[in-house]
GROMACS .gro file of C-alpha atoms in nm:
model
  510
    1MET     CA    1   0.006   0.011   0.006
    2ALA     CA    2   0.128   0.338  -0.073
    3ILE     CA    3   0.059   0.680   0.140
    4VAL     CA    4   0.153   0.903  -0.108
    5GLU     CA    5   0.087   0.851  -0.531
    6ALA     CA    6   0.035   1.011  -0.818
    7LEU     CA    7  -0.270   1.004  -0.950
    8THR     CA    8  -0.390   1.193  -1.346
    9PRO     CA    9  -0.253   1.491  -1.373
   10THR     CA   10  -0.468   1.817  -1.342
   11ALA     CA   11  -0.660   2.018  -1.628
   12ASP     CA   12  -0.349   2.231  -1.631
   13GLY     CA   13  -0.106   1.982  -1.600
   14HIS     CA   14   0.002   2.053  -1.238
   15ARG     CA   15   0.078   1.694  -1.072
   16ARG     CA   16  -0.191   1.533  -0.840
   17LEU     CA   17  -0.050   1.353  -0.580
   18GLY     CA   18  -0.276   1.126  -0.335
   19LEU     CA   19  -0.308   1.036   0.023
   20ARG     CA   20  -0.362   0.756   0.223
   21SER     CA   21  -0.372   0.674   0.525
   22PRO     CA   22  -0.103   0.433   0.667
   23ALA     CA   23  -0.302   0.287   0.923
   24ASP     CA   24  -0.613   0.126   0.725
   25GLY     CA   25  -0.539   0.291   0.348
   26ALA     CA   26  -0.830   0.519   0.336
   27ASP     CA   27  -0.862   0.841   0.106
   28VAL     CA   28  -0.739   1.127   0.312
   29GLY     CA   29  -0.753   1.311   0.012
   30GLU     CA   30  -0.440   1.513  -0.221
   31ILE     CA   31  -0.233   1.781  -0.281
   32VAL     CA   32  -0.123   1.987  -0.688
   33VAL     CA   33   0.232   2.030  -0.708
   34ARG     CA   34   0.297   2.434  -0.677
   35THR     CA   35   0.569   2.392  -0.934
   36PRO     CA   36   0.917   2.612  -0.924
   37GLU     CA   37   0.719   2.932  -1.115
   38GLU     CA   38   0.498   2.914  -0.873
   39VAL     CA   39   0.743   2.894  -0.656
   40THR     CA   40   0.940   3.189  -0.784
   41ALA     CA   41   0.567   3.382  -0.769
   42ALA     CA   42   0.496   3.316  -0.419
   43ILE     CA   43   0.834   3.441  -0.310
   44ALA     CA   44   0.783   3.733  -0.507
   45LYS     CA   45   0.474   3.842  -0.250
   46ALA     CA   46   0.666   3.793  -0.015
   47ARG     CA   47   0.914   3.942  -0.065
   48ALA     CA   48   0.645   4.262  -0.173
   49ALA     CA   49   0.433   4.231   0.134
   50GLN     CA   50   0.722   4.197   0.445
   51PRO     CA   51   0.818   4.491   0.420
   52GLY     CA   52   0.485   4.587   0.569
   53TRP     CA   53   0.516   4.333   0.846
   54ALA     CA   54   0.808   4.421   0.946
   55ALA     CA   55   0.714   4.750   1.058
   56ARG     CA   56   0.461   4.652   1.281
   57PRO     CA   57   0.536   4.713   1.626
   58VAL     CA   58   0.687   4.385   1.781
   59SER     CA   59   0.378   4.380   2.008
   60GLU     CA   60   0.171   4.389   1.762
   61ARG     CA   61   0.354   4.071   1.576
   62ALA     CA   62   0.278   3.928   1.975
   63ALA     CA   63  -0.041   3.987   1.981
   64ILE     CA   64  -0.164   3.833   1.631
   65ILE     CA   65   0.047   3.515   1.798
   66ARG     CA   66  -0.056   3.547   2.103
   67GLN     CA   67  -0.428   3.552   1.940
   68ALA     CA   68  -0.339   3.135   1.723
   69VAL     CA   69  -0.303   2.985   2.101
   70GLN     CA   70  -0.656   3.041   2.139
   71VAL     CA   71  -0.739   2.953   1.785
   72LEU     CA   72  -0.507   2.671   1.869
   73VAL     CA   73  -0.721   2.580   2.154
   74ASN     CA   74  -1.046   2.646   1.971
   75ARG     CA   75  -0.955   2.388   1.709
   76ARG     CA   76  -0.772   2.141   1.885
   77ALA     CA   77  -0.996   1.953   1.741
   78GLU     CA   78  -0.977   1.961   1.352
   79ILE     CA   79  -0.638   1.916   1.379
   80ALA     CA   80  -0.571   1.610   1.562
   81ALA     CA   81  -0.772   1.433   1.324
   82THR     CA   82  -0.609   1.563   1.068
   83VAL     CA   83  -0.348   1.480   1.178
   84ARG     CA   84  -0.443   1.060   1.289
   85GLY     CA   85  -0.543   1.051   0.925
   86GLU     CA   86  -0.202   1.100   0.814
   87THR     CA   87  -0.020   0.958   1.077
   88GLY     CA   88  -0.281   0.645   1.228
   89LYS     CA   89  -0.126   0.815   1.577
   90PRO     CA   90  -0.284   0.717   1.810
   91LEU     CA   91  -0.546   1.058   1.990
   92VAL     CA   92  -0.305   1.067   2.366
   93GLU     CA   93  -0.016   1.141   2.098
   94ALA     CA   94  -0.193   1.328   1.812
   95LEU     CA   95  -0.297   1.628   2.140
   96ALA     CA   96   0.078   1.558   2.390
   97VAL     CA   97   0.309   1.595   2.110
   98GLU     CA   98   0.143   1.800   1.853
   99ILE     CA   99  -0.109   2.061   2.012
  100LEU     CA  100  -0.017   2.089   2.398
  101PRO     CA  101   0.381   2.189   2.294
  102SER     CA  102   0.249   2.389   2.022
  103CYS     CA  103   0.025   2.607   2.284
  104ASP     CA  104   0.307   2.635   2.461
  105PHE     CA  105   0.593   2.766   2.203
  106LEU     CA  106   0.278   2.981   2.109
  107ASN     CA  107   0.278   3.123   2.472
  108TYR     CA  108   0.585   3.136   2.565
  109TRP     CA  109   0.708   3.326   2.177
  110SER     CA  110   0.527   3.531   2.222
  111GLY     CA  111   0.582   3.640   2.550
  112ARG     CA  112   0.960   3.653   2.412
  113ALA     CA  113   0.921   3.844   2.160
  114PRO     CA  114   0.896   4.221   2.259
  115LYS     CA  115   1.302   4.187   2.526
  116ASP     CA  116   1.408   3.964   2.308
  117LEU     CA  117   1.353   4.224   1.931
  118ALA     CA  118   1.417   4.541   2.144
  119ASP     CA  119   1.754   4.722   2.060
  120GLU     CA  120   1.926   4.669   2.348
  121LYS     CA  121   2.259   4.878   2.456
  122ARG     CA  122   2.594   4.769   2.533
  123ARG     CA  123   2.861   4.924   2.747
  124LEU     CA  124   3.156   4.934   2.614
  125HIS     CA  125   3.430   4.858   2.827
  126GLY     CA  126   3.832   5.051   2.768
  127TYR     CA  127   3.930   5.387   2.578
  128LEU     CA  128   3.613   5.383   2.366
  129ALA     CA  129   3.424   5.385   2.620
  130PRO     CA  130   3.427   5.771   2.710
  131LEU     CA  131   3.316   5.843   2.318
  132LYS     CA  132   3.148   5.626   2.159
  133LYS     CA  133   2.748   5.405   2.242
  134LEU     CA  134   2.643   5.074   2.094
  135VAL     CA  135   2.300   4.943   1.995
  136VAL     CA  136   2.292   4.670   1.885
  137GLY     CA  137   1.923   4.646   1.680
  138TYR     CA  138   1.755   4.302   1.627
  139ARG     CA  139   1.639   4.293   1.165
  140PRO     CA  140   1.468   4.003   1.014
  141LEU     CA  141   1.621   3.823   0.757
  142GLY     CA  142   1.373   3.927   0.463
  143VAL     CA  143   1.207   3.596   0.401
  144VAL     CA  144   1.258   3.262   0.591
  145GLY     CA  145   1.149   2.933   0.369
  146VAL     CA  146   1.062   2.657   0.609
  147ILE     CA  147   1.025   2.314   0.561
  148THR     CA  148   0.939   1.997   0.800
  149PRO     CA  149   0.878   1.639   0.772
  150TRP     CA  150   0.647   1.353   0.816
  151ASN     CA  151   0.706   1.229   1.154
  152GLY     CA  152   0.568   1.580   1.386
  153PRO     CA  153   0.411   1.831   1.039
  154PHE     CA  154   0.189   2.022   1.285
  155VAL     CA  155   0.460   2.139   1.597
  156LEU     CA  156   0.727   2.073   1.322
  157SER     CA  157   0.587   2.325   1.131
  158ILE     CA  158   0.360   2.575   1.374
  159ASN     CA  159   0.736   2.659   1.608
  160PRO     CA  160   1.032   2.809   1.358
  161VAL     CA  161   0.766   2.948   1.179
  162ALA     CA  162   0.592   3.210   1.508
  163GLN     CA  163   0.994   3.257   1.555
  164ALA     CA  164   1.071   3.362   1.218
  165LEU     CA  165   0.731   3.627   1.118
  166LEU     CA  166   0.750   3.782   1.523
  167ALA     CA  167   1.135   3.853   1.370
  168GLY     CA  168   0.921   4.095   1.122
  169ASN     CA  169   0.941   3.725   0.833
  170ALA     CA  170   0.706   3.636   0.607
  171VAL     CA  171   0.722   3.311   0.557
  172LEU     CA  172   0.682   2.979   0.307
  173LEU     CA  173   0.593   2.684   0.480
  174LYS     CA  174   0.658   2.332   0.240
  175PRO     CA  175   0.550   2.095   0.436
  176SER     CA  176   0.622   1.725   0.389
  177GLU     CA  177   0.412   1.561   0.107
  178VAL     CA  178   0.343   1.311   0.378
  179THR     CA  179   0.150   1.456   0.560
  180PRO     CA  180   0.091   1.776   0.371
  181HIS     CA  181  -0.268   1.903   0.501
  182SER     CA  182  -0.125   1.856   0.941
  183GLY     CA  183   0.182   2.134   0.858
  184GLU     CA  184  -0.132   2.362   0.602
  185TRP     CA  185  -0.248   2.347   0.951
  186ALA     CA  186   0.010   2.613   1.129
  187VAL     CA  187  -0.074   2.831   0.797
  188ARG     CA  188  -0.464   2.810   0.893
  189VAL     CA  189  -0.402   2.911   1.212
  190LEU     CA  190  -0.111   3.163   1.163
  191HIS     CA  191  -0.412   3.347   0.943
  192GLU     CA  192  -0.666   3.290   1.175
  193ALA     CA  193  -0.490   3.462   1.464
  194GLY     CA  194  -0.415   3.757   1.199
  195VAL     CA  195  -0.104   3.718   1.007
  196PRO     CA  196  -0.171   3.827   0.672
  197ALA     CA  197  -0.227   3.545   0.365
  198ASP     CA  198   0.060   3.701   0.206
  199VAL     CA  199   0.316   3.724   0.477
  200LEU     CA  200   0.258   3.348   0.530
  201GLN     CA  201   0.202   3.109   0.282
  202VAL     CA  202   0.192   2.735   0.228
  203LEU     CA  203   0.386   2.622  -0.022
  204HIS     CA  204   0.255   2.235  -0.081
  205GLY     CA  205   0.514   1.958  -0.296
  206ASP     CA  206   0.730   1.729  -0.357
  207GLY     CA  207   1.072   1.727  -0.291
  208GLU     CA  208   1.069   1.920  -0.659
  209THR     CA  209   0.867   2.234  -0.459
  210GLY     CA  210   1.119   2.226  -0.220
  211ALA     CA  211   1.381   2.259  -0.449
  212ALA     CA  212   1.265   2.541  -0.558
  213LEU     CA  213   1.200   2.662  -0.234
  214VAL     CA  214   1.537   2.694  -0.127
  215ASP     CA  215   1.713   2.813  -0.429
  216GLY     CA  216   1.414   3.094  -0.407
  217ASP     CA  217   1.534   3.443  -0.397
  218ILE     CA  218   1.492   3.348  -0.010
  219ASP     CA  219   1.718   3.483   0.226
  220LYS     CA  220   1.716   3.186   0.506
  221ILE     CA  221   1.625   2.774   0.498
  222SER     CA  222   1.535   2.600   0.856
  223PHE     CA  223   1.483   2.263   0.720
  224THR     CA  224   1.377   1.965   0.915
  225GLY     CA  225   1.543   1.617   0.788
  226SER     CA  226   1.690   1.358   0.670
  227VAL     CA  227   2.090   1.444   0.660
  228PRO     CA  228   2.117   1.343   0.269
  229THR     CA  229   1.903   1.653   0.129
  230GLY     CA  230   2.041   1.848   0.523
  231LYS     CA  231   2.367   1.850   0.363
  232ARG     CA  232   2.248   1.941  -0.035
  233ILE     CA  233   2.031   2.278   0.147
  234ALA     CA  234   2.341   2.381   0.349
  235ALA     CA  235   2.503   2.274   0.041
  236ALA     CA  236   2.251   2.548  -0.195
  237CYS     CA  237   2.309   2.806   0.087
  238ALA     CA  238   2.683   2.777   0.142
  239GLU     CA  239   2.644   2.903  -0.270
  240ARG     CA  240   2.438   3.187  -0.226
  241LEU     CA  241   2.552   3.264   0.157
  242ILE     CA  242   2.264   3.239   0.346
  243PRO     CA  243   2.193   3.116   0.676
  244CYS     CA  244   2.052   2.766   0.720
  245THR     CA  245   1.912   2.621   1.023
  246LEU     CA  246   1.907   2.131   0.966
  247GLU     CA  247   1.704   1.886   1.221
  248LEU     CA  248   1.865   1.598   1.095
  249GLY     CA  249   1.884   1.238   1.227
  250GLY     CA  250   1.963   1.113   1.511
  251LYS     CA  251   2.070   0.759   1.670
  252ASP     CA  252   2.065   0.909   2.037
  253ALA     CA  253   2.202   0.676   2.320
  254MET     CA  254   2.003   0.574   2.669
  255ILE     CA  255   2.291   0.477   2.925
  256VAL     CA  256   2.146   0.271   3.246
  257CYS     CA  257   2.374   0.321   3.468
  258ALA     CA  258   2.390   0.011   3.836
  259ASP     CA  259   2.247   0.208   4.015
  260ALA     CA  260   1.958   0.349   3.805
  261ASP     CA  261   1.576   0.344   3.928
  262LEU     CA  262   1.486  -0.014   3.640
  263GLU     CA  263   1.133   0.049   3.724
  264ARG     CA  264   1.168   0.418   3.564
  265ALA     CA  265   1.399   0.315   3.311
  266SER     CA  266   1.315  -0.029   3.157
  267ALA     CA  267   0.950   0.152   3.199
  268GLY     CA  268   1.181   0.491   2.942
  269ALA     CA  269   1.335   0.231   2.742
  270VAL     CA  270   1.015   0.066   2.616
  271TYR     CA  271   0.846   0.413   2.577
  272LEU     CA  272   1.060   0.674   2.494
  273SER     CA  273   1.185   0.373   2.190
  274MET     CA  274   0.853   0.303   2.083
  275PHE     CA  275   0.551   0.612   2.133
  276ASN     CA  276   0.558   0.777   1.732
  277SER     CA  277   0.572   0.466   1.644
  278GLY     CA  278   0.988   0.527   1.731
  279GLN     CA  279   0.951   0.825   1.417
  280VAL     CA  280   1.131   1.090   1.683
  281CYS     CA  281   1.480   1.165   1.578
  282VAL     CA  282   1.557   1.268   1.971
  283GLY     CA  283   1.386   0.948   2.057
  284VAL     CA  284   1.567   0.652   2.219
  285GLU     CA  285   1.760   0.421   1.922
  286ARG     CA  286   2.022   0.300   2.157
  287VAL     CA  287   2.046   0.155   2.551
  288TYR     CA  288   2.382   0.069   2.677
  289VAL     CA  289   2.362  -0.069   3.049
  290VAL     CA  290   2.603  -0.158   3.325
  291GLU     CA  291   2.626  -0.571   3.281
  292SER     CA  292   2.608  -0.565   3.696
  293ILE     CA  293   2.257  -0.461   3.676
  294ALA     CA  294   2.172  -0.577   3.289
  295GLU     CA  295   1.995  -0.993   3.375
  296GLU     CA  296   1.670  -0.752   3.570
  297PHE     CA  297   1.638  -0.474   3.352
  298ILE     CA  298   1.631  -0.688   3.016
  299ALA     CA  299   1.377  -0.881   3.150
  300LYS     CA  300   1.177  -0.616   3.287
  301VAL     CA  301   1.211  -0.385   2.919
  302ARG     CA  302   1.052  -0.718   2.783
  303GLU     CA  303   0.787  -0.781   3.064
  304LYS     CA  304   0.676  -0.358   2.947
  305ALA     CA  305   0.715  -0.437   2.643
  306ALA     CA  306   0.521  -0.749   2.558
  307ALA     CA  307   0.191  -0.512   2.749
  308VAL     CA  308   0.192  -0.202   2.460
  309THR     CA  309  -0.046  -0.330   2.218
  310TYR     CA  310  -0.045  -0.175   1.855
  311GLY     CA  311  -0.254  -0.134   1.567
  312ALA     CA  312  -0.551   0.140   1.458
  313ASN     CA  313  -0.583   0.306   1.778
  314LYS     CA  314  -0.362   0.093   1.980
  315ASP     CA  315  -0.040   0.239   2.142
  316VAL     CA  316   0.225   0.234   1.892
  317GLY     CA  317   0.042   0.319   1.555
  318PRO     CA  318   0.130   0.274   1.219
  319LEU     CA  319   0.538   0.411   1.090
  320PHE     CA  320   0.410   0.728   0.915
  321TRP     CA  321   0.516   0.620   0.599
  322ASP     CA  322   0.549   0.250   0.366
  323ARG     CA  323   0.920   0.347   0.271
  324GLN     CA  324   0.970   0.329   0.633
  325LEU     CA  325   0.901  -0.015   0.669
  326ASP     CA  326   1.142  -0.193   0.438
  327ILE     CA  327   1.386  -0.008   0.699
  328VAL     CA  328   1.349  -0.155   0.990
  329SER     CA  329   1.258  -0.479   0.868
  330LYS     CA  330   1.641  -0.408   0.733
  331HIS     CA  331   1.778  -0.312   0.992
  332VAL     CA  332   1.608  -0.599   1.203
  333GLN     CA  333   1.675  -0.857   1.010
  334ASP     CA  334   2.073  -0.682   0.932
  335ALA     CA  335   2.073  -0.760   1.340
  336ARG     CA  336   1.949  -1.103   1.272
  337ASP     CA  337   2.152  -1.214   1.064
  338LYS     CA  338   2.470  -1.075   1.259
  339GLY     CA  339   2.402  -1.202   1.577
  340ALA     CA  340   2.185  -1.017   1.754
  341THR     CA  341   1.818  -1.210   1.998
  342VAL     CA  342   1.519  -1.116   1.860
  343LEU     CA  343   1.316  -1.138   2.204
  344LEU     CA  344   0.998  -0.955   2.110
  345GLY     CA  345   0.818  -0.902   1.763
  346GLY     CA  346   1.024  -0.824   1.530
  347GLU     CA  347   0.816  -0.778   1.202
  348GLN     CA  348   0.562  -0.655   1.026
  349ASP     CA  349   0.223  -0.653   0.986
  350THR     CA  350   0.126  -0.497   0.687
  351ALA     CA  351  -0.311  -0.722   0.680
  352ASP     CA  352  -0.497  -0.374   0.764
  353GLY     CA  353  -0.241  -0.054   0.779
  354VAL     CA  354   0.194   0.022   0.798
  355TYR     CA  355   0.255  -0.158   1.103
  356PHE     CA  356   0.596  -0.318   1.215
  357GLN     CA  357   0.525  -0.476   1.575
  358PRO     CA  358   0.608  -0.334   1.939
  359THR     CA  359   0.965  -0.513   1.941
  360VAL     CA  360   1.350  -0.548   2.170
  361VAL     CA  361   1.660  -0.671   2.046
  362VAL     CA  362   1.929  -0.780   2.268
  363ASP     CA  363   2.314  -0.898   2.274
  364VAL     CA  364   2.320  -0.663   1.915
  365THR     CA  365   2.704  -0.512   1.830
  366HIS     CA  366   2.828  -0.243   1.656
  367ASP     CA  367   2.868  -0.350   1.352
  368MET     CA  368   2.445  -0.364   1.267
  369GLU     CA  369   2.322  -0.105   1.090
  370LEU     CA  370   2.050  -0.125   1.380
  371MET     CA  371   2.344  -0.001   1.674
  372ARG     CA  372   2.496   0.262   1.353
  373GLU     CA  373   2.186   0.382   1.120
  374GLU     CA  374   1.853   0.565   1.204
  375THR     CA  375   1.607   0.365   1.251
  376PHE     CA  376   1.344   0.517   1.312
  377GLY     CA  377   1.060   0.216   1.364
  378PRO     CA  378   1.001   0.061   1.781
  379ILE     CA  379   1.282  -0.039   1.869
  380VAL     CA  380   1.424  -0.151   2.164
  381SER     CA  381   1.826  -0.195   2.089
  382ILE     CA  382   1.986  -0.332   2.374
  383MET     CA  383   2.379  -0.439   2.447
  384CYS     CA  384   2.519  -0.450   2.766
  385VAL     CA  385   2.869  -0.301   2.954
  386ALA     CA  386   3.110  -0.356   3.159
  387ASP     CA  387   3.115   0.001   3.312
  388GLU     CA  388   2.988   0.357   3.289
  389ASP     CA  389   3.315   0.424   3.123
  390GLU     CA  390   3.258   0.166   2.813
  391ALA     CA  391   2.852   0.343   2.786
  392VAL     CA  392   3.038   0.684   2.731
  393ARG     CA  393   3.290   0.558   2.417
  394ARG     CA  394   2.991   0.302   2.290
  395ALA     CA  395   2.708   0.629   2.295
  396ASN     CA  396   3.001   0.850   2.066
  397ASP     CA  397   3.106   0.643   1.867
  398SER     CA  398   2.766   0.709   1.616
  399ALA     CA  399   2.728   0.965   1.302
  400TYR     CA  400   2.457   1.171   1.500
  401GLY     CA  401   2.454   1.360   1.787
  402LEU     CA  402   2.117   1.472   1.818
  403SER     CA  403   2.117   1.402   2.279
  404GLY     CA  404   2.120   1.159   2.474
  405SER     CA  405   2.011   1.003   2.822
  406VAL     CA  406   2.180   0.948   3.113
  407PHE     CA  407   1.949   0.678   3.440
  408THR     CA  408   2.104   0.733   3.751
  409ARG     CA  409   1.989   0.866   4.108
  410ASP     CA  410   2.294   1.053   4.156
  411ARG     CA  411   2.225   1.371   3.979
  412GLU     CA  412   2.593   1.502   3.944
  413LYS     CA  413   2.676   1.161   3.766
  414ALA     CA  414   2.469   1.249   3.538
  415VAL     CA  415   2.581   1.597   3.463
  416ARG     CA  416   2.964   1.449   3.472
  417LEU     CA  417   2.870   1.179   3.174
  418ALA     CA  418   2.690   1.463   3.019
  419ARG     CA  419   2.967   1.621   3.004
  420ARG     CA  420   3.120   1.333   2.821
  421LEU     CA  421   2.867   1.249   2.528
  422HIS     CA  422   2.862   1.449   2.211
  423THR     CA  423   2.554   1.506   2.133
  424GLY     CA  424   2.398   1.841   2.144
  425SER     CA  425   2.168   1.769   2.431
  426VAL     CA  426   2.144   1.566   2.779
  427VAL     CA  427   1.799   1.486   2.995
  428HIS     CA  428   1.850   1.259   3.345
  429ASN     CA  429   1.574   1.019   3.380
  430ASP     CA  430   1.343   1.045   3.004
  431ALA     CA  431   1.377   1.147   2.696
  432SER     CA  432   1.305   1.311   2.370
  433VAL     CA  433   1.114   1.588   2.648
  434ILE     CA  434   1.435   1.882   2.604
  435TYR     CA  435   1.279   1.920   2.200
  436GLY     CA  436   0.964   2.078   2.416
  437VAL     CA  437   1.214   2.333   2.673
  438PRO     CA  438   1.157   2.623   2.509
  439GLU     CA  439   1.436   2.776   2.714
  440ALA     CA  440   1.713   2.513   2.564
  441PRO     CA  441   1.883   2.570   2.243
  442PHE     CA  442   1.838   2.270   2.039
  443GLY     CA  443   1.999   2.119   1.779
  444GLY     CA  444   2.251   1.838   1.659
  445ARG     CA  445   2.676   1.763   1.621
  446LYS     CA  446   2.833   1.625   1.377
  447ASP     CA  447   2.611   1.463   1.157
  448SER     CA  448   2.287   1.600   1.352
  449GLY     CA  449   2.247   1.973   1.206
  450LEU     CA  450   2.396   2.308   1.179
  451GLY     CA  451   2.272   2.535   1.419
  452GLN     CA  452   1.980   2.626   1.691
  453VAL     CA  453   1.639   2.636   1.772
  454ASN     CA  454   1.465   2.786   2.068
  455GLY     CA  455   1.754   2.844   2.376
  456ILE     CA  456   1.769   3.206   2.439
  457ASP     CA  457   1.908   3.332   2.125
  458ALA     CA  458   1.597   3.141   1.908
  459LEU     CA  459   1.407   3.454   1.798
  460ARG     CA  460   1.742   3.637   1.709
  461GLY     CA  461   1.829   3.307   1.533
  462PHE     CA  462   1.621   3.439   1.264
  463THR     CA  463   1.747   3.844   1.307
  464HIS     CA  464   2.047   3.996   1.154
  465ALA     CA  465   2.195   4.157   1.480
  466GLN     CA  466   2.301   4.473   1.340
  467PRO     CA  467   2.519   4.717   1.565
  468VAL     CA  468   2.487   5.058   1.513
  469LEU     CA  469   2.743   5.335   1.736
  470ILE     CA  470   2.646   5.696   1.828
  471ASP     CA  471   2.941   5.934   1.871
  472ARG     CA  472   2.864   6.074   2.237
  473TRP     CA  473   3.029   6.426   2.183
  474GLY     CA  474   2.996   6.552   1.841
  475PRO     CA  475   3.305   6.668   1.703
  476LYS     CA  476   3.453   6.828   1.387
  477LYS     CA  477   3.658   6.535   1.342
  478GLU     CA  478   3.804   6.260   1.598
  479SER     CA  479   4.202   6.308   1.635
  480ILE     CA  480   4.320   6.020   1.426
  481TRP     CA  481   4.156   6.124   1.144
  482TYR     CA  482   4.463   6.339   0.872
  483PRO     CA  483   4.671   6.428   0.849
  484TYR     CA  484   4.885   6.248   1.065
  485ALA     CA  485   5.073   6.427   1.303
  486ASP     CA  486   5.385   6.351   1.570
  487GLN     CA  487   5.125   6.455   1.843
  488MET     CA  488   4.899   6.113   1.768
  489VAL     CA  489   5.154   5.859   1.810
  490GLN     CA  490   5.271   6.023   2.157
  491THR     CA  491   4.874   5.889   2.221
  492LEU     CA  492   4.875   5.653   2.101
  493ASP     CA  493   5.180   5.513   2.255
  494ARG     CA  494   5.100   5.662   2.623
  495THR     CA  495   4.758   5.449   2.559
  496ILE     CA  496   4.912   5.180   2.525
  497ARG     CA  497   5.171   5.206   2.809
  498LEU     CA  498   4.961   5.312   3.043
  499GLY     CA  499   4.653   5.099   2.965
  500PHE     CA  500   4.815   4.778   2.917
  501GLY     CA  501   5.075   4.811   3.076
  502SER     CA  502   5.004   4.630   3.365
  503LYS     CA  503   4.785   4.414   3.517
  504LEU     CA  504   4.656   4.684   3.691
  505ALA     CA  505   4.625   4.879   3.419
  506ARG     CA  506   4.435   4.529   3.122
  507ARG     CA  507   4.173   4.486   3.445
  508LEU     CA  508   3.992   4.880   3.420
  509MET     CA  509   4.042   4.825   3.024
  510ARG     CA  510   3.794   4.488   3.081
   0.00000   0.00000   0.00000
C-alpha cells in the first residue's frame, strides 16, 4: 500500500499526489504540486509583503501570535483529526506531541518577543567607552523558507514559523508531501489569528517544490529532515551565502547506570523507543546498560514491552510512511543475521496498515545497522557494557550527535557523564522532552545538524544583529583623522603603555 501515489494530472498539467492513511489505507485527500514558477511567484509576494509586516511593532506581531493560541485551542479537535488521518498516531500522541507543545511554543515566544527583539544597549569597555555608545538592533532577515517533516508535521511546522514571523520575516512553509494537511494547519491557525495571507504562505509539493524554494530568492532556510537532504540544502545555502538551520537525524543513546531506578529506566526504554511509532529524531535508538544490572533490566523491558499494544487506536500506531517499513525490517533482519536475539516482535504487519510490531532486540553490536543507522521504528535495542565509561565510549561511537540520556539516581553523575557525551543535549532520567523545553537550545552535532532552535537566541536566529555605534560628543573630527602628526603618535603610545602595560591597567580596561 503506497501512502503517497501519483494521480492523473490536473487539466492544466499540474502533478497531483493522492494520500492514504497508514493506519487503514483510507483516502485522506490529495495535493496539487506547486511548480518552480509558482514557488518563484510566491516568494515575490512574500518579498513585497514583508516590509509592511516588519514595520509593525513587535508587540503587535506578538499579540497576533498570542491570539493563535486561542485559535489552536478552539481548533484542536480538527487538527488532531487531520494529524491522525495522515499519520495514524494515537489520539494521546496527537494531543501530547502536536497540540500541547504547540500551544506552549506560541504562548512562550509571543511573551518573549518584545524583550528578545528590542534594541539592546551594550556597555563599551576601555578607551572607547567615553567616546561612543553601542546599540544592537535585531533586524528581520526578509523571507524565510521553512521545510518540515512527516513525523511531527504540525508542531515542527508551527514552532519555527512562529519564531520567524515574530522576528518580522515573511515565511513560506513547505510541509512534507506525506502529511501536507497537518503542516498546512499551522498556516491556517496563524492566518485566522491575523497574520496576512502573503506574509505566510504554504507551498504543497514534493522534492521538486522544496528544491525550488531552497534555490529561490530567500534569506534563510529552516529545515527538519534527513541528513542527505540537509547536506544538499547546506551546500545550496553556502553557494548563496545565506544562513540555514538544519535539524537532521539522530541515533540517540540511553545510558543505564548501575544505580539507576530500574522500574523507571525500563519503562523509559520502552516508551522512549516506541512512542510516535519510534519515529522521533530524539527518541531512544540505542540502550547501553551496565552488565551488573543488565539481566534484571532486560527482563523488565521485555515484560513492559509485551504489554504494549499496536494497531489502529492502540498504544503504537503505524509507521507514517510505507517507505520506512523497509528500512526498519532491513535493520532488524541485519541484526538477526549478525547474531542479535529478538526477544519480542521483530516482524512487520501489513494486513490492515503499515505496522511494525513493538520489538526488543538484545546481543546487538556496533557492526549492525540497528546500532549505526537511524531506524525510526518501535525498536528497543539493548547492548550490555562493562561500566559507564564503556557506555560513554559506545554512545559517542556514532555519526550522529543529536541528544542522549543518562539514567541514574545521582544527579551529579548525570552531569559528569553528560559533559562527556558528544551530543547537542542530554536529559537525565528521561529523553525526547528536550525539544519541548523552549528555554533550551536545541540542535545536533556531527551529522545531526547545524545551528540551533529554541533557547534564548531562538528569535534572534531569524534576524541580523545590527550594531549601531553612536558618537557621544559630536566633535568636528576624530583626533586620529588626517593629517597625522607627531603628537598623535605620542598619544597612541601613551594609551598603549598606560592602558595595557600593567595587570592593574588591563583590569581597568576590561
